[in-house]
C-alpha positions as protocol buffer text, in pm:
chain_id: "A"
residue {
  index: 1
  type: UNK
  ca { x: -1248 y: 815 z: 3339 }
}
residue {
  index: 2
  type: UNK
  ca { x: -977 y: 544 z: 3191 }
}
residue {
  index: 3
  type: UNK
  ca { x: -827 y: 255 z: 3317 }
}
residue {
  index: 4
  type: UNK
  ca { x: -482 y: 417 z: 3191 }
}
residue {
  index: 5
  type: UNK
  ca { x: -272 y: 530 z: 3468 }
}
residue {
  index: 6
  type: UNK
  ca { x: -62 y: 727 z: 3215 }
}
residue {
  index: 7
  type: UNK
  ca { x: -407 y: 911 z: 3038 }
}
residue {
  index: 8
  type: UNK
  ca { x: -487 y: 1048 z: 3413 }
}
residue {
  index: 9
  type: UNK
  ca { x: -141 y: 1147 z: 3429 }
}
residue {
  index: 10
  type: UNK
  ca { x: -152 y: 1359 z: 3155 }
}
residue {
  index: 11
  type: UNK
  ca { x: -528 y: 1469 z: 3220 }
}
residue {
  index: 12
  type: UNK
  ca { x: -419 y: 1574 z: 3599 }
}
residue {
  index: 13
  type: UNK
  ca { x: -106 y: 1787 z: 3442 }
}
residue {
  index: 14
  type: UNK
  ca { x: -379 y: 1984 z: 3247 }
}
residue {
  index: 15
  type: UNK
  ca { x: -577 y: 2041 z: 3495 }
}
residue {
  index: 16
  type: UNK
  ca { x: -888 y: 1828 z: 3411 }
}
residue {
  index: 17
  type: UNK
  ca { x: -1089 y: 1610 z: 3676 }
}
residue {
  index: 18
  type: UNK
  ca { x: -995 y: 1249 z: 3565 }
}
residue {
  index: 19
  type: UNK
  ca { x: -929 y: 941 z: 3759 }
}
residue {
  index: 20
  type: UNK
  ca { x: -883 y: 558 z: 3722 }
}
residue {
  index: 21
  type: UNK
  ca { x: -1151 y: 325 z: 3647 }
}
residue {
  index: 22
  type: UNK
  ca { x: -1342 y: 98 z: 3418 }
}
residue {
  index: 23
  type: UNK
  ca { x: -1608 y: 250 z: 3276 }
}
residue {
  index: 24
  type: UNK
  ca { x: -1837 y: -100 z: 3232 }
}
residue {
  index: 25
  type: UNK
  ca { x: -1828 y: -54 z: 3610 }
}
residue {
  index: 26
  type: UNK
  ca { x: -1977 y: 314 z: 3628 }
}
residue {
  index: 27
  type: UNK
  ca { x: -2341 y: 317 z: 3785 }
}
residue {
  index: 28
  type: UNK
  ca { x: -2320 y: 781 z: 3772 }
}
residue {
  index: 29
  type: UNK
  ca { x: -2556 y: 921 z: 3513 }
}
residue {
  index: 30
  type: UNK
  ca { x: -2476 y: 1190 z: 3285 }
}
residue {
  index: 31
  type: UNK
  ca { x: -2593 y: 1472 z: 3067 }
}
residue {
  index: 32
  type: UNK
  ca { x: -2347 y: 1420 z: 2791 }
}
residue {
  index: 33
  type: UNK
  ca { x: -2049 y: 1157 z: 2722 }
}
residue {
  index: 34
  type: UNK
  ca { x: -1775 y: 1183 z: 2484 }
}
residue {
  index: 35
  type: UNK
  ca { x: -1578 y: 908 z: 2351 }
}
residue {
  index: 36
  type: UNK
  ca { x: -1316 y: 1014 z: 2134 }
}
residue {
  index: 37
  type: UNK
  ca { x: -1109 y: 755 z: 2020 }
}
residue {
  index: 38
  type: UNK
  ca { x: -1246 y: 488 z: 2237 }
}
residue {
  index: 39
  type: UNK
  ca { x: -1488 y: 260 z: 2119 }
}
residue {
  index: 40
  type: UNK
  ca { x: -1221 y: 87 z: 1898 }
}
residue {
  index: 41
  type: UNK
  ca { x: -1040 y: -26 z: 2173 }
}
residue {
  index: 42
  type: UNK
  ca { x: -1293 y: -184 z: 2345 }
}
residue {
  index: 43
  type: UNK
  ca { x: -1345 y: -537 z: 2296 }
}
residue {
  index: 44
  type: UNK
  ca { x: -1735 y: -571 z: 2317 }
}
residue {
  index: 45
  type: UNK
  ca { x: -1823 y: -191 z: 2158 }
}
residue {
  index: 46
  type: UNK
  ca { x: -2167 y: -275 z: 2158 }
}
residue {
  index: 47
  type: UNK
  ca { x: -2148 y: -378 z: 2480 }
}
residue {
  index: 48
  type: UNK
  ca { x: -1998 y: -103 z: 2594 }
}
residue {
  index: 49
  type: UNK
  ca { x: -2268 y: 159 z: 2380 }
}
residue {
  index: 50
  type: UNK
  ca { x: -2508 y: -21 z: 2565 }
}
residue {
  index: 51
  type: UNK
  ca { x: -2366 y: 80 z: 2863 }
}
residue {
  index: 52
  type: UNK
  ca { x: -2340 y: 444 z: 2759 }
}
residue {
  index: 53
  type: UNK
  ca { x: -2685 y: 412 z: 2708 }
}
residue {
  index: 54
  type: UNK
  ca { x: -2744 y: 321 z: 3068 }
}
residue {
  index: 55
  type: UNK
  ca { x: -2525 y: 606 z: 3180 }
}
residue {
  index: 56
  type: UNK
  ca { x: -2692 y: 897 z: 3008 }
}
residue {
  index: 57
  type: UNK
  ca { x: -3001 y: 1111 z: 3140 }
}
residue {
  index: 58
  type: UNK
  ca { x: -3287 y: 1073 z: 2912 }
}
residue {
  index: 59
  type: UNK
  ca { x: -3265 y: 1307 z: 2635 }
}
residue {
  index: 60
  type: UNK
  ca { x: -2829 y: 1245 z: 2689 }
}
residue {
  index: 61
  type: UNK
  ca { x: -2592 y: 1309 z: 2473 }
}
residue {
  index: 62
  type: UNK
  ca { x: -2340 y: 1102 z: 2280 }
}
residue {
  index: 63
  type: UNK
  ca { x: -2018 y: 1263 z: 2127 }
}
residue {
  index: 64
  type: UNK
  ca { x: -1800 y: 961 z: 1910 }
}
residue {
  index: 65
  type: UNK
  ca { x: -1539 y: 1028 z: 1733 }
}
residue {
  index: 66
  type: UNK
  ca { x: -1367 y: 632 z: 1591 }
}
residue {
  index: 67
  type: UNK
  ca { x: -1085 y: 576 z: 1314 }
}
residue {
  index: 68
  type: UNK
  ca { x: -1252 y: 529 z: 995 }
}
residue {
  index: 69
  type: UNK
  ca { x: -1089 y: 333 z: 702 }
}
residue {
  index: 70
  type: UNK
  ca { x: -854 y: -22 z: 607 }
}
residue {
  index: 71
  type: UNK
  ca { x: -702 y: -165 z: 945 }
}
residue {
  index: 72
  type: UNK
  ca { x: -342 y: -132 z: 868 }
}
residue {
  index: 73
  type: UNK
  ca { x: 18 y: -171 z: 1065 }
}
residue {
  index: 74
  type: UNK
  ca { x: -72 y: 165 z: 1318 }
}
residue {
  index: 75
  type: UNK
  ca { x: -381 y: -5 z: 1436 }
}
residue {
  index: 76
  type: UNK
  ca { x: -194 y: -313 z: 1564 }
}
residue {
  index: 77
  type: UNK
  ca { x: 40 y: -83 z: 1729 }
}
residue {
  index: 78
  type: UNK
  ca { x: -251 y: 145 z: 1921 }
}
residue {
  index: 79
  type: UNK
  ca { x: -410 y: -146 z: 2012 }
}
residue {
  index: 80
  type: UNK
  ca { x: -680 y: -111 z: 1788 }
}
residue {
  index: 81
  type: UNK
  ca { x: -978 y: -382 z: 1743 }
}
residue {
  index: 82
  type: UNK
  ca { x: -1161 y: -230 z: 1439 }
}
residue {
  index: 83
  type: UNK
  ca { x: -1219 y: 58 z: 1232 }
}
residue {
  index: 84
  type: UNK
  ca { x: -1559 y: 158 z: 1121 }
}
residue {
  index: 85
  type: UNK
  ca { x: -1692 y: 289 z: 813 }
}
residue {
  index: 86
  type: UNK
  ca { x: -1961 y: 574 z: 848 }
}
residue {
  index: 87
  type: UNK
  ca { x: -2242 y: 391 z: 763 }
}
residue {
  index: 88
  type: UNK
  ca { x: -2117 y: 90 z: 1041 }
}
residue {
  index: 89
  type: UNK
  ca { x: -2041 y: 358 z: 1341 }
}
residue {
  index: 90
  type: UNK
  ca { x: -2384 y: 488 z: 1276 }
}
residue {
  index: 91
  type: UNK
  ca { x: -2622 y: 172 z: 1260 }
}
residue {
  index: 92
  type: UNK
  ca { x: -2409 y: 59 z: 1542 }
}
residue {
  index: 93
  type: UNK
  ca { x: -2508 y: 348 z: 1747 }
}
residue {
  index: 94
  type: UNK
  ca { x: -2897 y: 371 z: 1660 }
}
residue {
  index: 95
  type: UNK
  ca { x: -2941 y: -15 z: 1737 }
}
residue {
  index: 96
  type: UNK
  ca { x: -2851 y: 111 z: 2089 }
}
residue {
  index: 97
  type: UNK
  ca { x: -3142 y: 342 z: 2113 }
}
residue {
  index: 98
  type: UNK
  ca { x: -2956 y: 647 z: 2010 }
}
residue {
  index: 99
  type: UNK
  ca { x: -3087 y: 892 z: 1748 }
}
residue {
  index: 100
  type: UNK
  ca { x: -2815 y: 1044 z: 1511 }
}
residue {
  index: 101
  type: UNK
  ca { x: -2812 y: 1411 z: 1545 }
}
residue {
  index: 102
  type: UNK
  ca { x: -2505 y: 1463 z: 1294 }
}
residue {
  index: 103
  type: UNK
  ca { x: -2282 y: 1254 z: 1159 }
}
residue {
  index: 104
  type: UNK
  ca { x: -1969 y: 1417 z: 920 }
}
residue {
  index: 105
  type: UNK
  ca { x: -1614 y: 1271 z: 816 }
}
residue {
  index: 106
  type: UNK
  ca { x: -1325 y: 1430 z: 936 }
}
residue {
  index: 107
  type: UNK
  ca { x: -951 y: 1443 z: 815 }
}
residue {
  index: 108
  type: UNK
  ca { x: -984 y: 1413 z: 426 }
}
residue {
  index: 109
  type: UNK
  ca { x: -746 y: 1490 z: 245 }
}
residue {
  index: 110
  type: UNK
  ca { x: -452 y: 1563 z: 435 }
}
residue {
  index: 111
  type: UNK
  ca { x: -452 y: 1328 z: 744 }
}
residue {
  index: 112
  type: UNK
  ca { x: -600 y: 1062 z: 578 }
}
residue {
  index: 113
  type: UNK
  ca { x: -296 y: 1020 z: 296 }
}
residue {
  index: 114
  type: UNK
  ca { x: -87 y: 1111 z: 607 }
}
residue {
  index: 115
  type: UNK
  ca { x: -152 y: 818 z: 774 }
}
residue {
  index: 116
  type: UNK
  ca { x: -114 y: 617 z: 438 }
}
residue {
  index: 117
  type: UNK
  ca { x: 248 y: 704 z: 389 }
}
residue {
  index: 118
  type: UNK
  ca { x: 347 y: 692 z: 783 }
}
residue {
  index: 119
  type: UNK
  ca { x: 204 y: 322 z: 761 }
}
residue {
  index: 120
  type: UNK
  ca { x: 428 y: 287 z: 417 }
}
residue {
  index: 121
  type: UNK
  ca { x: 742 y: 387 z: 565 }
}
residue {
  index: 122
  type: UNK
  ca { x: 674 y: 228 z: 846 }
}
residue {
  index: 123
  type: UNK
  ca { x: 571 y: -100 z: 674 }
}
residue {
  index: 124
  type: UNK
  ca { x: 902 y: -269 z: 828 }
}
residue {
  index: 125
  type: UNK
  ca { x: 912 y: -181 z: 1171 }
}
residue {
  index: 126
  type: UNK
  ca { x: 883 y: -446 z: 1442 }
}
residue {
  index: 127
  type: UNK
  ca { x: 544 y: -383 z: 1662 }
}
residue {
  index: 128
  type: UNK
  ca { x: 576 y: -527 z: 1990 }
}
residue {
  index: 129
  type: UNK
  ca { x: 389 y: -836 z: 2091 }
}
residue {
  index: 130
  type: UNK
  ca { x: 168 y: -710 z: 2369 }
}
residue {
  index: 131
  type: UNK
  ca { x: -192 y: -762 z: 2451 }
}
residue {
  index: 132
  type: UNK
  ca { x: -415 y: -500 z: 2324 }
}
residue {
  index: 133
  type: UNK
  ca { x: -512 y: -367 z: 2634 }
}
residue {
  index: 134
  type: UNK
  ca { x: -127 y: -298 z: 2730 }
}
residue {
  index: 135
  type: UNK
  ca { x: -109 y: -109 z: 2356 }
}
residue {
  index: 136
  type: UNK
  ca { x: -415 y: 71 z: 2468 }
}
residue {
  index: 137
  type: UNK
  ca { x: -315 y: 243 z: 2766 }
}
residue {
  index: 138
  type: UNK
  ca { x: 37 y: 327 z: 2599 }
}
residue {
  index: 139
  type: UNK
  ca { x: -98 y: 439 z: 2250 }
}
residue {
  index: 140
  type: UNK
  ca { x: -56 y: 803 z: 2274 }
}
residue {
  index: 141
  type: UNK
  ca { x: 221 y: 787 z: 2432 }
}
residue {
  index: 142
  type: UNK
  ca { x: 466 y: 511 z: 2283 }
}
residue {
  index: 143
  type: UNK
  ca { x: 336 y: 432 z: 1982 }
}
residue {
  index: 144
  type: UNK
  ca { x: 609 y: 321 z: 1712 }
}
residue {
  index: 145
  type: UNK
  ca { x: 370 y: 577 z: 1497 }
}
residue {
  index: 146
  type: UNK
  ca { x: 409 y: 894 z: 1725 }
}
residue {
  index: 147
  type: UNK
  ca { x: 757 y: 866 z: 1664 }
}
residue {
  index: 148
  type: UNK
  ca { x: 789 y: 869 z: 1364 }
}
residue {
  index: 149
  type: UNK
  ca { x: 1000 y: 1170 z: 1144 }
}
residue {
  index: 150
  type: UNK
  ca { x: 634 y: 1210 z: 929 }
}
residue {
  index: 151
  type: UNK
  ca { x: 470 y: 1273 z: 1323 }
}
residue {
  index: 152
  type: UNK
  ca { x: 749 y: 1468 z: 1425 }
}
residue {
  index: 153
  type: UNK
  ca { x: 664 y: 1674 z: 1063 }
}
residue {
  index: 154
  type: UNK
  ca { x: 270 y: 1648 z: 1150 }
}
residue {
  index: 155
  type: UNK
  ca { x: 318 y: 1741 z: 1489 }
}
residue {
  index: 156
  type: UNK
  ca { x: 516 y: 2085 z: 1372 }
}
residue {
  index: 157
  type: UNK
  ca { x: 270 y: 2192 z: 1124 }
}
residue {
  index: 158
  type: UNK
  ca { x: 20 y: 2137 z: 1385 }
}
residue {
  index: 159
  type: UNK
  ca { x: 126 y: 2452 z: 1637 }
}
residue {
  index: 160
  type: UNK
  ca { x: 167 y: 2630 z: 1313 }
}
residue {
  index: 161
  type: UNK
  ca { x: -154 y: 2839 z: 1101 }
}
residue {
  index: 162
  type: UNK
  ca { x: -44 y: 2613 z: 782 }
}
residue {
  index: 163
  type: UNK
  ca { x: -222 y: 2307 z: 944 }
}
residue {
  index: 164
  type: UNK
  ca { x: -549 y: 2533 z: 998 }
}
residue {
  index: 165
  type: UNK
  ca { x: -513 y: 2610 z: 594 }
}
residue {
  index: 166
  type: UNK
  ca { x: -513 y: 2306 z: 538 }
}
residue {
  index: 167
  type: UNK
  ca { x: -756 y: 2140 z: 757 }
}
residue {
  index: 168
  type: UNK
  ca { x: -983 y: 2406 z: 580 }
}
residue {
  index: 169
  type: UNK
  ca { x: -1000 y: 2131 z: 259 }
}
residue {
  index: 170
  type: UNK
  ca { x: -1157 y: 1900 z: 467 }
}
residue {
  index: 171
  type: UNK
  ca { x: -1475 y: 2075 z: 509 }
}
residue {
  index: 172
  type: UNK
  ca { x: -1539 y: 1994 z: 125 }
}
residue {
  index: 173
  type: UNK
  ca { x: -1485 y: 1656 z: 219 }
}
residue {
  index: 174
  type: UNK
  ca { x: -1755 y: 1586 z: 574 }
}
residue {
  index: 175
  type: UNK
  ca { x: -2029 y: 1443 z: 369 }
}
residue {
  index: 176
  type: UNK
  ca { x: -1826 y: 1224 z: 199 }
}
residue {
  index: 177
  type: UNK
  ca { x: -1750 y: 854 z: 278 }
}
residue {
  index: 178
  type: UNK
  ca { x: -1368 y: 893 z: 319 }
}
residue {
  index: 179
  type: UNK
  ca { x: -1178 y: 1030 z: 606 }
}
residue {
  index: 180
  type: UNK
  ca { x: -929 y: 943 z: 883 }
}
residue {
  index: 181
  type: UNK
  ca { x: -1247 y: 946 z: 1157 }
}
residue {
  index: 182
  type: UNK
  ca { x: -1618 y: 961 z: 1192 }
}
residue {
  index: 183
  type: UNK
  ca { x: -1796 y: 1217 z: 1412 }
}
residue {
  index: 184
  type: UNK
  ca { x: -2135 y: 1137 z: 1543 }
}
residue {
  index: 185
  type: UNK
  ca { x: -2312 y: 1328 z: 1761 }
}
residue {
  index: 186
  type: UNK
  ca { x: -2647 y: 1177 z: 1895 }
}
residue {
  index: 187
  type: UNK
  ca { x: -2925 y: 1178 z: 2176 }
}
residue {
  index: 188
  type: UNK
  ca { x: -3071 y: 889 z: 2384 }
}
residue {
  index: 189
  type: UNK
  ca { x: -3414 y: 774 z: 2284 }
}
């Protein structure tokens, strides 16, 4: 479920169930819901974990993954409204009536420093004045970020076994505080 014409789009190509709609809106209950990289675009998130809350079965579970780390110039252009630091994502989460099954950082070293020197070289690059909503629905698909020569590098190293090397680092990294994202899996209460 999105409110992105263009994420349905895509999700239809690959063959997934998806359609249109505003999830604030949704009376269905489920077993599980995943929001991977959602909750930052939303303008109320704890509204909107509230609402998860609603939507799950007792005993549900919650699957967030949310950009962790400074706000800088790629946040503006995915239409970004936060970041969240570990230790927010999580107290965020239980106030909701969630209890935190597992929590671990994800994308230290290598994407994190990524993203550091795309937003460097990118530093000077006009971002277009939209509304974050119209940012959201394009953000992975226009983003002045995605097309960038370091994505275009990322991107390449990603359908190659290098990338898997060196994602490997990272798991000396998930109970750290530092990371591109925050994974937390949890269960209603």
């Amino acid at each position: 479920l999105d409110f992105s014409e263009q994420a349905i789009k895509k999700c239809k190509e690959k063959k997934l169930k998806a359609r249109v709609g505003d999830f604030l809106k949704n009376k269905k209950k489920y077993n599980s819901i995943l929001c991977l990289d959602v909750i930052e675009h939303v303008k109320e998130d704890s509204k909107f974990i509230q609402h998860i809350h609603k939507c799950l079965e007792k005993n549900g579970k919650l699957f967030v993954l949310v950009p962790s780390g400074k706000m800088m110039n790629d946040d503006e252009g995915y239409g970004h409204y936060r970041r969240y630091s570990k230790e927010d994502i999580i107290k965020k989460i239980k106030k909701e009536n969630f209890k935190i099954k597992h929590v671990e950082m994800f994308g230290y070293p290598f994407l994190y420093y990524l993203r550091i020197i795309m937003n460097y070289l990118t530093s000077g690059k006009k971002i277009e004045k939209e509304e974050k909503e119209e940012k959201t629905k394009k953000s992975s698909y226009e983003s002045l970020f995605d097309q960038s020569f370091l994505s275009k590098i990322a991107n390449f190293l990603n359908t190659s076994k290098i990338v898997l090397r060196i994602l490997l680092l990272q798991d000396f990294f998930v109970n750290q505080n530092r990371g591109l994202a925050v994974i937390v899996i949890a269960r209603k209460i």
